[in-house]
Tab-separated table of N, CA and C in Angstrom:
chain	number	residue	atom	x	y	z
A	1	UNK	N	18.960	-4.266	-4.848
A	1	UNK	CA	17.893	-3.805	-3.984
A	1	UNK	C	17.094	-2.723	-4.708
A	2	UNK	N	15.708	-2.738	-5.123
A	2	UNK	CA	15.056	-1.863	-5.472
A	2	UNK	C	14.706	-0.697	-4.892
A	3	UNK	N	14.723	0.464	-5.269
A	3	UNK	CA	14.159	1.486	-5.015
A	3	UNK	C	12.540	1.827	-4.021
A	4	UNK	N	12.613	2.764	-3.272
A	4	UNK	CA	11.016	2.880	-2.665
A	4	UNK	C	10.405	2.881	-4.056
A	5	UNK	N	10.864	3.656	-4.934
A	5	UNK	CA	9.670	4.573	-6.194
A	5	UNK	C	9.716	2.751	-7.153
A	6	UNK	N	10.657	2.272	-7.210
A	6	UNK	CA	10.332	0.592	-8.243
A	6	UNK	C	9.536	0.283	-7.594
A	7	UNK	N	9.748	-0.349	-6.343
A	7	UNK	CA	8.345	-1.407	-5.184
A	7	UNK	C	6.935	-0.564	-5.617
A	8	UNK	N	7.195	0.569	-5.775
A	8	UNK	CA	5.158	1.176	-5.656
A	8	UNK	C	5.104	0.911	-6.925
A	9	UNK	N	5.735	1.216	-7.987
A	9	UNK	CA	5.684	1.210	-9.041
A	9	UNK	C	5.596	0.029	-10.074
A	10	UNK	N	5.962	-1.349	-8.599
A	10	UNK	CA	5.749	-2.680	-9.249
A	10	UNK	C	4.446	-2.919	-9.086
A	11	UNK	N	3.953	-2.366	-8.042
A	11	UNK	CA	2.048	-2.300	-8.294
A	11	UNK	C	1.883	-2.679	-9.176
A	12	UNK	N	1.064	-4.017	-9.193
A	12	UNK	CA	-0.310	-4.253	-10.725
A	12	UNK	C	-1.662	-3.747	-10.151
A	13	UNK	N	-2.014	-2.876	-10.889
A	13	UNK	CA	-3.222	-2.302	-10.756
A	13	UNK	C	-4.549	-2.647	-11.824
A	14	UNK	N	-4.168	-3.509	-12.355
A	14	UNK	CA	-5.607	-3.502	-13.725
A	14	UNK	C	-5.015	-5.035	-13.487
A	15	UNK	N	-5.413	-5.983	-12.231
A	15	UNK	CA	-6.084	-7.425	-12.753
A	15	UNK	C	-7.251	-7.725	-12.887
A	16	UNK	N	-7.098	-8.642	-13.957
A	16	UNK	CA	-8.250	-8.915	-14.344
A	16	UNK	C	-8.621	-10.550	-13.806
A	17	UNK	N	-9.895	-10.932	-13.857
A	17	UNK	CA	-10.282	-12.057	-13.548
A	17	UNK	C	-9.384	-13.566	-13.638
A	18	UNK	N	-8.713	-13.272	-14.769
A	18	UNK	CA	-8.195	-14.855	-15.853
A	18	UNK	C	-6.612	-14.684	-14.953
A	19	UNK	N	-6.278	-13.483	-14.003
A	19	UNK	CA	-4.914	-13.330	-14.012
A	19	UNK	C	-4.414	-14.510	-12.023
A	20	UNK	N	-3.792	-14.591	-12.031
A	20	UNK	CA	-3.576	-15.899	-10.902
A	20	UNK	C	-2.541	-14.814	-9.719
A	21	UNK	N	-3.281	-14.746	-7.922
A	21	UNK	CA	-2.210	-13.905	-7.589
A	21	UNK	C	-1.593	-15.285	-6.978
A	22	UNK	N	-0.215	-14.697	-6.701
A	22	UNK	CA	0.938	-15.628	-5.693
A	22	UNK	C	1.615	-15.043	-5.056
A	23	UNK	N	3.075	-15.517	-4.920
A	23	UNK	CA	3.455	-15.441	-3.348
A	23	UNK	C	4.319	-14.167	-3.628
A	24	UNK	N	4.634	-13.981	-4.612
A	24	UNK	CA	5.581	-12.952	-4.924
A	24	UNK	C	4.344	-11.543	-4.640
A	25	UNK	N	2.981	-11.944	-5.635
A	25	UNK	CA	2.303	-10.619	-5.153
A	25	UNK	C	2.365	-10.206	-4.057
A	26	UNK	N	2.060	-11.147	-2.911
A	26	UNK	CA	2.071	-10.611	-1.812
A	26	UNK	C	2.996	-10.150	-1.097
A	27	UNK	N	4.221	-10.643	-1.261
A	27	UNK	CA	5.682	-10.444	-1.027
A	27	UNK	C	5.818	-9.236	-1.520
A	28	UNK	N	5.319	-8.705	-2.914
A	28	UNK	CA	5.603	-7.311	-3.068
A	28	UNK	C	4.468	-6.068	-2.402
A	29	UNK	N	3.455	-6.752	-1.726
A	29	UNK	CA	2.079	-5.760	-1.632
A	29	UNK	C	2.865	-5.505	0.002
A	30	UNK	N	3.569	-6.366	0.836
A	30	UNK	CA	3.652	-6.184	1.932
A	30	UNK	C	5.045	-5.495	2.095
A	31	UNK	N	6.288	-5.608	0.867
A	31	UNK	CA	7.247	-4.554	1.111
A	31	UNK	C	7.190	-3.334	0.527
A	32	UNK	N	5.745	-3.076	-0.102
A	32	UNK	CA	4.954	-1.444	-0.625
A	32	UNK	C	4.916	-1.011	0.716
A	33	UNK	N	3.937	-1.826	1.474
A	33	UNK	CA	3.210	-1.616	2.613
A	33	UNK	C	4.424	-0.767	3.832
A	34	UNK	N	5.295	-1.426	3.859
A	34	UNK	CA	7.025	-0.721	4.414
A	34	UNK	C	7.184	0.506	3.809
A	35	UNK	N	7.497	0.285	2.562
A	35	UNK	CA	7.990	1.772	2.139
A	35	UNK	C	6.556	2.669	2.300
A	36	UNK	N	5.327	2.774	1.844
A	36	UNK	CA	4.312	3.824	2.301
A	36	UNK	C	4.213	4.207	3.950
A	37	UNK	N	4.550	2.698	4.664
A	37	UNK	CA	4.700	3.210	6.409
A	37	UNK	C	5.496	4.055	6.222
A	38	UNK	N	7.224	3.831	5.902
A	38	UNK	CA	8.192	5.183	6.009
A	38	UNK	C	7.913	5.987	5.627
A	39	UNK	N	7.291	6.273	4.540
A	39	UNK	CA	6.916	7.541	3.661
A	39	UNK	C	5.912	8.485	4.875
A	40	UNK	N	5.394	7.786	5.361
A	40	UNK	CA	4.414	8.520	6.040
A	40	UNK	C	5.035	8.956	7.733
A	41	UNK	N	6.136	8.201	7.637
A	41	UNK	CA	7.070	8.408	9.035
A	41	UNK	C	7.724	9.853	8.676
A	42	UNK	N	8.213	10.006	7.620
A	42	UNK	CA	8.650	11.041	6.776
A	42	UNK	C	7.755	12.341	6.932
A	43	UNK	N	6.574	12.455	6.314
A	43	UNK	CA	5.787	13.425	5.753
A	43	UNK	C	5.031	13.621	7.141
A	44	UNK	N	4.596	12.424	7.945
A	44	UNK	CA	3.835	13.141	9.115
A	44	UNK	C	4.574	12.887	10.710
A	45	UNK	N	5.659	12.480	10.520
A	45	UNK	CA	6.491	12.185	11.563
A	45	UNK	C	5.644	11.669	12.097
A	46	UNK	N	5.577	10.118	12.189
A	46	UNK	CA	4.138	9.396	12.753
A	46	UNK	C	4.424	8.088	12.291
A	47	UNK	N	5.271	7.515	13.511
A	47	UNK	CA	5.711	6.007	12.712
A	47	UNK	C	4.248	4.798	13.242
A	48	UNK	N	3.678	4.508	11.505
A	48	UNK	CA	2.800	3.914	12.084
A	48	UNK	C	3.219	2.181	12.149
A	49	UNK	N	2.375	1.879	13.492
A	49	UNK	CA	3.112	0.506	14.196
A	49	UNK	C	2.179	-0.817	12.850
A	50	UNK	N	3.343	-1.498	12.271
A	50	UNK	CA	2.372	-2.838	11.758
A	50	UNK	C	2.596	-4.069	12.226
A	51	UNK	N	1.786	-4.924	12.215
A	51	UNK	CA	1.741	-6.076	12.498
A	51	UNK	C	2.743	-7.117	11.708
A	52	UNK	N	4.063	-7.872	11.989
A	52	UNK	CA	4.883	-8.005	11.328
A	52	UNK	C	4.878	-8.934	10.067
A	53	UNK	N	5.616	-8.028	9.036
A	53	UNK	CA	5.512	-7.997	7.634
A	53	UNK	C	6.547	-9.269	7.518
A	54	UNK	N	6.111	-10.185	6.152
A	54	UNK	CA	6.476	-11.064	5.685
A	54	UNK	C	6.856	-10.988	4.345
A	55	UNK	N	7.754	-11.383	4.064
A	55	UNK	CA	8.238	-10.878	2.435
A	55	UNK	C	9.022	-12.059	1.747
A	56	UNK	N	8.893	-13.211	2.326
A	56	UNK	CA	9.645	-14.247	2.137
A	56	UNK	C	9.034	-16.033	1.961
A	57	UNK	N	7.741	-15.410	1.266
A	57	UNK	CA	6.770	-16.375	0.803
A	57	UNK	C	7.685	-17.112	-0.455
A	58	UNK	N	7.188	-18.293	-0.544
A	58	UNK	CA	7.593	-19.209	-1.663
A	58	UNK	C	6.695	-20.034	-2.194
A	59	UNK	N	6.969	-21.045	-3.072
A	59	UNK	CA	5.469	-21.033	-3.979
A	59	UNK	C	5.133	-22.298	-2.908
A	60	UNK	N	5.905	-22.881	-2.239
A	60	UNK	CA	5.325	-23.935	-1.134
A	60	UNK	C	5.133	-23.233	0.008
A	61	UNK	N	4.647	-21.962	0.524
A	61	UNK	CA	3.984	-21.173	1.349
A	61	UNK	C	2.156	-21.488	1.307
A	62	UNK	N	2.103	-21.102	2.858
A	62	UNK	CA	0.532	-21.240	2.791
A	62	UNK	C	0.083	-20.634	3.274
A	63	UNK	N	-0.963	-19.730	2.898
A	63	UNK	CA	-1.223	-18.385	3.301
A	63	UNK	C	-2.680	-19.031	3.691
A	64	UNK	N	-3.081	-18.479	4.777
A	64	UNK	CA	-4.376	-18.395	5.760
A	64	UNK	C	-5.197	-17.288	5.962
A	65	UNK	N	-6.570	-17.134	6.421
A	65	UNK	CA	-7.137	-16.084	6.651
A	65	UNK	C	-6.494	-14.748	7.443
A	66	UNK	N	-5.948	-15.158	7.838
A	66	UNK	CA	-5.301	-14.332	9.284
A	66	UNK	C	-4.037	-13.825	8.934
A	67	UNK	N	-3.602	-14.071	7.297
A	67	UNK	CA	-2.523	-13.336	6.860
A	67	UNK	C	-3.019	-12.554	6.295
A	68	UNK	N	-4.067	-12.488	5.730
A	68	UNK	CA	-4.964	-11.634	4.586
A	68	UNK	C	-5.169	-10.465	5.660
A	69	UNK	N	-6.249	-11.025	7.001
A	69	UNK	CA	-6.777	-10.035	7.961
A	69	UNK	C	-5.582	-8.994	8.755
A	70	UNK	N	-4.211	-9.292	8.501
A	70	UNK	CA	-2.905	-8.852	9.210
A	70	UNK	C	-2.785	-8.118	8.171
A	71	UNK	N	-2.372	-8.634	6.670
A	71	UNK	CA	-1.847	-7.421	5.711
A	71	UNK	C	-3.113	-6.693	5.251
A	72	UNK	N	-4.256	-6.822	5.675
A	72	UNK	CA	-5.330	-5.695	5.055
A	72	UNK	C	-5.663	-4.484	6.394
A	73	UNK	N	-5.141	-5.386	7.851
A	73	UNK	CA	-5.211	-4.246	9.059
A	73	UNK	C	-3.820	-3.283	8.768
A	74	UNK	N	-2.881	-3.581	8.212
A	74	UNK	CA	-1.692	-3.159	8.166
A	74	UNK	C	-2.216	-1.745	6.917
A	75	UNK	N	-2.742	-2.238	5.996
A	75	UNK	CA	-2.781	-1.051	5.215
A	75	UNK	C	-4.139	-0.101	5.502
A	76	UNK	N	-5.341	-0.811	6.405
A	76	UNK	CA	-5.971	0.100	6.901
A	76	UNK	C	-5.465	1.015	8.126
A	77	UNK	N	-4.419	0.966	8.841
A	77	UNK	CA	-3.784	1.792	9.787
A	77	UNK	C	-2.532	2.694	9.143
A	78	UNK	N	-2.576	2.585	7.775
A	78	UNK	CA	-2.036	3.301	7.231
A	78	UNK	C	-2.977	4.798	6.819
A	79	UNK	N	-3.487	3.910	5.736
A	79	UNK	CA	-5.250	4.841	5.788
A	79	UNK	C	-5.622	5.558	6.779
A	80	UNK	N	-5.755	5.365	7.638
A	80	UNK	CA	-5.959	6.317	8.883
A	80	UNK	C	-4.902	7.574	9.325
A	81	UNK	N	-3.774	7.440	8.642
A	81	UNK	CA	-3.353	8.539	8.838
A	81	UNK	C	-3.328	9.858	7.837
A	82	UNK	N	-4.385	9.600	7.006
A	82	UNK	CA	-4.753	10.484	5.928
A	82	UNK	C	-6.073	10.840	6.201
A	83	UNK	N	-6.294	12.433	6.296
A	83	UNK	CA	-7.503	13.361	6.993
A	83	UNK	C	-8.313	12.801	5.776
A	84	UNK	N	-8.195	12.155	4.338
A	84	UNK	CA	-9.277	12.128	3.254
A	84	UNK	C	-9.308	10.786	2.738
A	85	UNK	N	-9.938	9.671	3.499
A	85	UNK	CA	-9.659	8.502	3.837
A	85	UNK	C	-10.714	8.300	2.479
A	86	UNK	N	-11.822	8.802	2.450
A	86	UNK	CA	-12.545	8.512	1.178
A	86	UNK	C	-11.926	8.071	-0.240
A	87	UNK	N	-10.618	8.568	-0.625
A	87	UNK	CA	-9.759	8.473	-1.849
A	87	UNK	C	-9.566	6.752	-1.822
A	88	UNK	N	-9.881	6.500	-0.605
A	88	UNK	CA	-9.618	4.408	-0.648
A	88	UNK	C	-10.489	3.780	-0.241
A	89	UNK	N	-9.865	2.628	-1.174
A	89	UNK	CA	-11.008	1.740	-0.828
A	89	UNK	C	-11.173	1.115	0.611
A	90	UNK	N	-12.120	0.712	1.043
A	90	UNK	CA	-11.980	0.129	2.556
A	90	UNK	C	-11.597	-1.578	2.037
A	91	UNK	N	-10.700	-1.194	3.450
A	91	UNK	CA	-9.838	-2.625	3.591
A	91	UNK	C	-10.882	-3.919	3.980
A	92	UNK	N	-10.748	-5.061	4.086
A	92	UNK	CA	-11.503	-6.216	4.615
A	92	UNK	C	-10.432	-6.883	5.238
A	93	UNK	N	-10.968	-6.895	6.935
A	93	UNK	CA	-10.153	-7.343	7.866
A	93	UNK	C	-10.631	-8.668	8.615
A	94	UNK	N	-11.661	-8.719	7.552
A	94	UNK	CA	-12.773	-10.107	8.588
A	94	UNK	C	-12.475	-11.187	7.572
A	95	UNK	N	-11.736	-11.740	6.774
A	95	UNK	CA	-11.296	-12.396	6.167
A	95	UNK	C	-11.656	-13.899	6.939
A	96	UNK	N	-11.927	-15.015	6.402
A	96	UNK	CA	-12.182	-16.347	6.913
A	96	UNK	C	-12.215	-17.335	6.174
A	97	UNK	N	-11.842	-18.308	6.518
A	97	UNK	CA	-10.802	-19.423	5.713
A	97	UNK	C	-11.836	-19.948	4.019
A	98	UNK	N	-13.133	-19.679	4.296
A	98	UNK	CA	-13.689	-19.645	3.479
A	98	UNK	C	-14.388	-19.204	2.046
A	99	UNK	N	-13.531	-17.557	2.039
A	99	UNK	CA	-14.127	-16.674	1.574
A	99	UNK	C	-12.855	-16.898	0.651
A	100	UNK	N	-13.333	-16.216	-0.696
A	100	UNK	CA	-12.391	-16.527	-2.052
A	100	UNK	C	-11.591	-14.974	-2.355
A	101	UNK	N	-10.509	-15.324	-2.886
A	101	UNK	CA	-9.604	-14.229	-2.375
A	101	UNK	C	-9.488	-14.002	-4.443
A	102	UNK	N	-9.907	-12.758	-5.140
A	102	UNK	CA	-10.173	-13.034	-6.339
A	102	UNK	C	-9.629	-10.866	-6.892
A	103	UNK	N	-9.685	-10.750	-8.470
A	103	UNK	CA	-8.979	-9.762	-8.502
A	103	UNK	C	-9.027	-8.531	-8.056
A	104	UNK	N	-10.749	-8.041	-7.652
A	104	UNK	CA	-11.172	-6.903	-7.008
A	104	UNK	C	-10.288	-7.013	-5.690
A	105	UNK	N	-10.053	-8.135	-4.743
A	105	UNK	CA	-9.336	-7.862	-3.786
A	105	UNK	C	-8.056	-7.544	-3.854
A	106	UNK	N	-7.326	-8.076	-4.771
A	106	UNK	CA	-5.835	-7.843	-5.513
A	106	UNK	C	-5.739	-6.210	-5.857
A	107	UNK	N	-6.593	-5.413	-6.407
A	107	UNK	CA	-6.921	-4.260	-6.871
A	107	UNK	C	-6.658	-3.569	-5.648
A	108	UNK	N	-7.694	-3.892	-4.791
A	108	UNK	CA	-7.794	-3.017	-3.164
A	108	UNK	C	-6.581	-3.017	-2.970
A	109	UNK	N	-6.065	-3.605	-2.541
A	109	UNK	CA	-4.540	-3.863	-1.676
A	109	UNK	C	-3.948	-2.653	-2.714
A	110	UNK	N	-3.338	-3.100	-3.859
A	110	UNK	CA	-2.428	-2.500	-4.512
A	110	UNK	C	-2.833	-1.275	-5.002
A	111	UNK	N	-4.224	-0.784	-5.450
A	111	UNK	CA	-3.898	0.740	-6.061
A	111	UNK	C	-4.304	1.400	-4.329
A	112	UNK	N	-4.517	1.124	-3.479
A	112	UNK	CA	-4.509	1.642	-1.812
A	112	UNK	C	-2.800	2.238	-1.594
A	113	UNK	N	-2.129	1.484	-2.143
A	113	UNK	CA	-0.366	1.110	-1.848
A	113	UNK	C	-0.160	2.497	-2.373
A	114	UNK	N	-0.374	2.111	-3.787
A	114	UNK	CA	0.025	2.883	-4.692
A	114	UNK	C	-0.529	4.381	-4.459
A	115	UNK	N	-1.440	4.743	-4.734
A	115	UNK	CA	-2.258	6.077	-4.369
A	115	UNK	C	-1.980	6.599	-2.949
A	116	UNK	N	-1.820	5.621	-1.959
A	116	UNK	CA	-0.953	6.680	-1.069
A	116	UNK	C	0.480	7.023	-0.796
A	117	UNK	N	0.896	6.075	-1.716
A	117	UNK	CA	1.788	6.522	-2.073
A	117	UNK	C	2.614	7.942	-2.604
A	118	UNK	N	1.821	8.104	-4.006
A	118	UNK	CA	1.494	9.170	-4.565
A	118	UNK	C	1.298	10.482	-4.214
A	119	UNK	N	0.344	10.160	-3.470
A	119	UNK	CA	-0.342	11.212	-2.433
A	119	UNK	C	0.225	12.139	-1.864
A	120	UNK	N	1.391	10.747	-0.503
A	120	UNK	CA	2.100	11.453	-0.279
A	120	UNK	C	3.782	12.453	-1.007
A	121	UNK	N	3.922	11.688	-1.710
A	121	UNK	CA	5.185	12.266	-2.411
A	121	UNK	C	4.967	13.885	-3.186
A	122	UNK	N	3.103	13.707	-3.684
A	122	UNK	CA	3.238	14.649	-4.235
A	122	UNK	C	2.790	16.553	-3.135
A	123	UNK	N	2.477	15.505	-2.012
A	123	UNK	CA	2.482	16.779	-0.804
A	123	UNK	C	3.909	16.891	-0.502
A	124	UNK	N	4.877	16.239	0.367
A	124	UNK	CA	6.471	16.296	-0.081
A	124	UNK	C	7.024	16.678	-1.011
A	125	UNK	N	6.789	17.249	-1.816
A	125	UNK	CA	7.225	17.550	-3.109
A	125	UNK	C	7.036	19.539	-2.805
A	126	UNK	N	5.711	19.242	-2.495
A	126	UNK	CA	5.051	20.824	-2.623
A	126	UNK	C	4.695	21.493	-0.801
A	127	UNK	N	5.860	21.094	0.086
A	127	UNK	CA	6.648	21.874	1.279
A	127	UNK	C	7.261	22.982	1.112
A	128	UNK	N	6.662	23.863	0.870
A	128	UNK	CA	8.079	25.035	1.515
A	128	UNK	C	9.101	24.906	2.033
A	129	UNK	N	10.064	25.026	1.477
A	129	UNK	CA	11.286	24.954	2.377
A	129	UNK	C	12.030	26.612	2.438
A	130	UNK	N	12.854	26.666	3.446
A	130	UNK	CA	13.670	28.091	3.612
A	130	UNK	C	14.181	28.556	2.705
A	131	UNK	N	14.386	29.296	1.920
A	131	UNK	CA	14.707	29.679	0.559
A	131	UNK	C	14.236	29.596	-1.220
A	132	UNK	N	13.182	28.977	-1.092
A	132	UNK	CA	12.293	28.801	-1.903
A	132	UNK	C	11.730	29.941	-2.337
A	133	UNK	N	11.521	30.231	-3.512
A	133	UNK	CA	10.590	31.131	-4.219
A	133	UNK	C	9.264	30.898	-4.347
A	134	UNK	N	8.570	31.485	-3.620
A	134	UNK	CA	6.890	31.307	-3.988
A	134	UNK	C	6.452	32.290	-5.018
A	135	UNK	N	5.413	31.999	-6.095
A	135	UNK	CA	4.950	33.154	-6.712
A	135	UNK	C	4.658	34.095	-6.127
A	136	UNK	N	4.899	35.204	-6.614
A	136	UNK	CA	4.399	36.266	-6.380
A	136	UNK	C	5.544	36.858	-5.306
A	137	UNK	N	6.125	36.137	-4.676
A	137	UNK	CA	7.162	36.431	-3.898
A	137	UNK	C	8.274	37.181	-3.966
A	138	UNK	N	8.852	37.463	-5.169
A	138	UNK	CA	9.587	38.251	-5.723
A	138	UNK	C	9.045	40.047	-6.292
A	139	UNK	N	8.393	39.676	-6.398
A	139	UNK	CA	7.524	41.047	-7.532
A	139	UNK	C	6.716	40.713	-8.303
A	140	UNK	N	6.724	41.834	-9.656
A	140	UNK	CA	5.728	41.194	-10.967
A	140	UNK	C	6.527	40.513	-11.533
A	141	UNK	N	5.754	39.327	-11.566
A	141	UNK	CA	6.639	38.309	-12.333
A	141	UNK	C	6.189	38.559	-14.094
């Protein structure tokens, strides 16, 4: 079983045009999508509700508009719980059976994952806790 920090960290963030997504991408963009919900259950005590996650695609899976419009509402209600929503890209939730699903959209999803990811760990990181030394807190340092 992988780690929260492997799953974000399996993020591909630099596809390029020639590169092919599948079922595993999505399988991994939607158990990011889990661990950044907890993370954020964590840091803002704020369990946000998603629309239920699928992680068990296979290469004879068939993915539809309305899975795209579910896992891109899922990571825009994530987004929303960050006061500086500008740092991401906006999600596309109007998805329709017609429209071509290509690497700029692959990009969105995953550095979104990833970067709030980040985000948050590196505010968790830098909490005060009871006994902590802050500069200056001691004397002249």
């Amino acid at each position: 079983m992988a780690t929260e920090k492997e799953i974000i960290d399996s993020l591909k963030l630099d596809w390029l045009p020639s590169d092919y997504y599948n079922c595993e991408d999505l399988n991994r963009v939607e158990e990011a999508t889990v661990v950044v919900r907890d993370r954020v259950a964590v840091f803002r005590g704020q369990l946000v509700p998603l629309d239920g996650i699928k992680t068990n695609r296979t290469e004879k899976t068939i993915e539809f508009a309305d899975s795209l419009n579910r896992i891109e509402t899922n990571i825009y209600r994530l987004v929303l719980t960050f006061p500086e929503t500008m740092n991401f890209r906006e999600s596309k939730t109007d998805w329709t059976h017609d429209e071509p699903f290509d690497f700029s959209d692959a990009i969105r999803l995953e550095k979104n994952l990833y970067d709030m990811y980040y985000l948050i760990e590196s505010n968790i990181s830098n909490i005060p806790y009871c006994g902590t030394i802050v500069a200056g807190e001691s004397g002249v340092i």
